[in-house]
Structure formats: C-alpha cells, structure tokens
Amino acid sequence: MRELAVAMIGAGFMGKAHSLAYAMAPVAYRLPAGLRRRLVVDVVEDVARAAAGDFGFEEAATSWRSAVERDDIDVVDIVTPNDSHAEIAVAAAERGKHILCEKPMAIDAPSAERMWRSAERAGVVNMVGFNYRHVPAIAYVRQLIDTGQLGTPYVFRSTYLQDWGLAGGPLVWRFERARAGSGALGDIGSHAIDCAEYLLGEIRRVCGRLATFTSTRPIAGSNGAIGIVDVDDAATFMAEFASGVTGVFTATRHAWSRKNQLAFELDASRGALKFNWDARDELYLALADDAEAVRGFRQLSMGPAHPDPWWPIAGLGTGYLETTVNQLRDFVHAIVDGGTARPNFADGLHVQRVVDAVIESSRVHGWVDVPAAAAVTV
Ligand code: SOE
C-alpha cells in the first residue's frame, strides 16, 4: 500500500490534534494509504525534539524550508501561527507537496489568494482545517438542506462564543494583527463562516462591527511591559448570501462561561433546526409536515443513520478529534483517488474574503461586497 510521509510544521496545540489524527485515522477508517509521521518542525530545537517524541514523529528539525524541500516528504501540514501560512504553503506547492493548512487560511485575502494560486498551478491537493464542518450533525444539516426537506432556507443565525479572552492573559500572537490577521473574527468566526458557506453557499455582502474590550495586555516574559491589542475581541455582522438567505453572526472570545460554543439556527419554509457544539451529537429539528398535534422541535441523536458514523449505535459520542480524523480521511482520499478535499484553498480563500469584508465594513460603517469565488482565475 502506498505510504504518505508527513512533515508537520508547528508543534503546538493543533500539532497535537493533527498528530492524534494521523495515529487514529487508519484505525477509524480503511484508508487507501498509510500515514508516516516523518518530520516535525519547530524553530526552537528543544520544542521540535520534544514534539517528535510526544507526537510520534521520526525526526525533528528547525527549518521548515529544508523540510518542504525534502524529496522524502509527500504532505506538508501547516499548524503554525497565521502569518506564516502563506510563505510555507507557496513553497510547499512549488515543491509539489500536498498541503493541509490550519485555519484561518492566511492573515488576509491577498495572501490566501497567493496560496490558492500556487496550489492550483502545482496541481497538489490542498485543504484548510475548518474541522467543524466534519461534525456528523452539521454534515446531516447539509443533507437536509440539499434534499429539500427544509424547503427554502430563510434566516441563519450563528454564534461562536468563548471566554478565554477575558482571563487577562498575555499578549499572545492571537491578539496581534500582524501575526493573526484579525481577532475573534478570523480565529473562531472563520469556522462559523465556513460552516455557513458549506451549508448555504457563498456570502456576497456583509455589514459588521468589530469591538475591542481588552485593549492592552502584558507582554510575556518582559517584566511588566504592556502591549497593545490591535484585533477585535468581538465581531458581529449581518450577511446576505448569494441565494438570498440572510445571516447574522457573532464571534467573541469575551463571552463569560461559553467555552467553545459554536451554535446556529436555521429557519426555512418547511422547517427549522438548531445546533450547538456543547451537545454536538444532537440536532434539534422541526418539520412543517409533522401532524399539528406533535409539531415542535425533536431531538435527534446522531448515529449510523447520519453521515460519518463512528459507532454502530447512536449516542456514544463524537468530538473534536473525530472531526480532525474525518478531515484527514477526506484529504488522504483526494491524494490517492484524485479529486479535491473540501474545504479546499478556494473555500478557505472565500472565507478569508468574508473576513476581510467584515473588517472593511466595520471601518467604513456600511455594507461591503464579497468577491465571488468564481471571480478569481489561476
Ligand atoms: C482558540 O480560539 C481556538 O483554539 C481556535 O483557534 C480553534 O480553531 C477552535 O477550534 C478552538 O479555539
């Protein structure tokens, strides 16, 4: 069987998640290729070495550039801070490597467009780590919409709420525009945008407001020096989809006691539904065709009757890791069987365009158009 050798660039929290996925995916699914954790890269040698041991990689290195140039590497997995994604992805594509890149795809749409262009030119498989669309309940929502069971979608309301931004922590890269591109908007709002576009198609116009509540933070290891936060702590925007659906979104890392609450509701002509990551194995569904006496939201428990079942009975549970395994499965199939793994760089680029449009909209206090994906050519 073919074997894909992976160089993972970055060794933080997402590196751990992806490493677990490399170990679990061949057990969870019968994959068409083996996955070899060949090389892990971190600029700090000790961190790289520790990661190789902890995450099960054969080798550790400190230069991503040498890693992507190696002939014995098939896949480059980018789990570094956002500002390095474009440079690494472009170099990897030029060397013919397949690329799995963490979200958001880049710090802005022009960088994401460069990545997309390079990958298209090189003909390599490319994928962005928007893992939440691989939750079985969300994949099932897509089926409900595509098969017309909900009728015409009308209004989509989405919130992605966390509270770790309130803890008064140091000025990590996620609070710096030059490194992250944006704050809550790109970090977690991008997941909500990806889910929305996966379910309902492209967003074509937005009107939003960004706000920063904690505007300074201590600089780690600097003896009390204070740094400026130049990204949003909360992003709220209205969206108009190309299909005519209306969307309302809020993403914030300043929402007390909401730890990782990606939630949405959809109202449609023949039904409605509610999803909440806190109970991710459930979906609340109401259908207009139900007899009047029992009409209301029913609670579905995800299982073998739904997409991506892991276990033979419903209710055993799928979580964060399962979504990264499902994502990896699609990536490996695209490499071996041909085709594309979604969300690919074109999808990630469009999400980035929505993010950039929300930032611009907040700046000009008005609606901003989002260029269509079809508007770009290689
Ligand atoms: C931090 O907000 C974070 O780790 C995000 O960067 C991830 O994408 C999200 O899945 C969990 O929270």
PDB file of C-alpha atoms and ligand atoms in Angstrom, residues 13-14 102-103 131-132 160 162 164 174 187-188 191 253 260 320, ligand 1:
ATOM      1  CA  PHE A  13      -1.929  22.529  20.317  1.00  0.00           C
ATOM      2  CA  MET A  14      -3.068  21.947  16.741  1.00  0.00           C
ATOM      3  CA  GLU A 102      -4.796  25.179   9.626  1.00  0.00           C
ATOM      4  CA  LYS A 103      -7.446  27.863   9.655  1.00  0.00           C
ATOM      5  CA  ASN A 131     -12.813  20.887  11.211  1.00  0.00           C
ATOM      6  CA  TYR A 132     -16.306  21.727  12.472  1.00  0.00           C
ATOM      7  CA  TYR A 160     -19.247  31.262  18.151  1.00  0.00           C
ATOM      8  CA  GLN A 162     -15.521  31.540  24.017  1.00  0.00           C
ATOM      9  CA  TRP A 164     -10.630  32.688  27.390  1.00  0.00           C
ATOM     10  CA  ARG A 174      -3.676  35.720  18.544  1.00  0.00           C
ATOM     11  CA  ASP A 187      -9.833  32.775  14.784  1.00  0.00           C
ATOM     12  CA  ILE A 188     -13.314  31.420  15.502  1.00  0.00           C
ATOM     13  CA  HIS A 191     -15.213  28.465  11.462  1.00  0.00           C
ATOM     14  CA  ARG A 253     -13.635  35.313  22.964  1.00  0.00           C
ATOM     15  CA  ASN A 260     -16.338  26.719  22.858  1.00  0.00           C
ATOM     16  CA  TYR A 320     -13.071  17.383  18.389  1.00  0.00           C
TER      17      TYR A 320
HETATM   18  C1  SOE B   1      -8.811  29.381  20.097  1.00  0.00           C
HETATM   19  O1  SOE B   1      -9.817  30.296  20.000  1.00  0.00           O
HETATM   20  C2  SOE B   1      -9.150  28.055  19.367  1.00  0.00           C
HETATM   21  O2  SOE B   1      -8.102  27.177  19.650  1.00  0.00           O
HETATM   22  C3  SOE B   1      -9.283  28.211  17.857  1.00  0.00           C
HETATM   23  O3  SOE B   1      -8.093  28.706  17.269  1.00  0.00           O
HETATM   24  C4  SOE B   1      -9.683  26.881  17.237  1.00  0.00           C
HETATM   25  O4  SOE B   1      -9.843  26.990  15.835  1.00  0.00           O
HETATM   26  C5  SOE B   1     -11.001  26.392  17.878  1.00  0.00           C
HETATM   27  O5  SOE B   1     -11.369  25.147  17.339  1.00  0.00           O
HETATM   28  C6  SOE B   1     -10.842  26.272  19.362  1.00  0.00           C
HETATM   29  O6  SOE B   1     -10.381  27.523  19.891  1.00  0.00           O
END
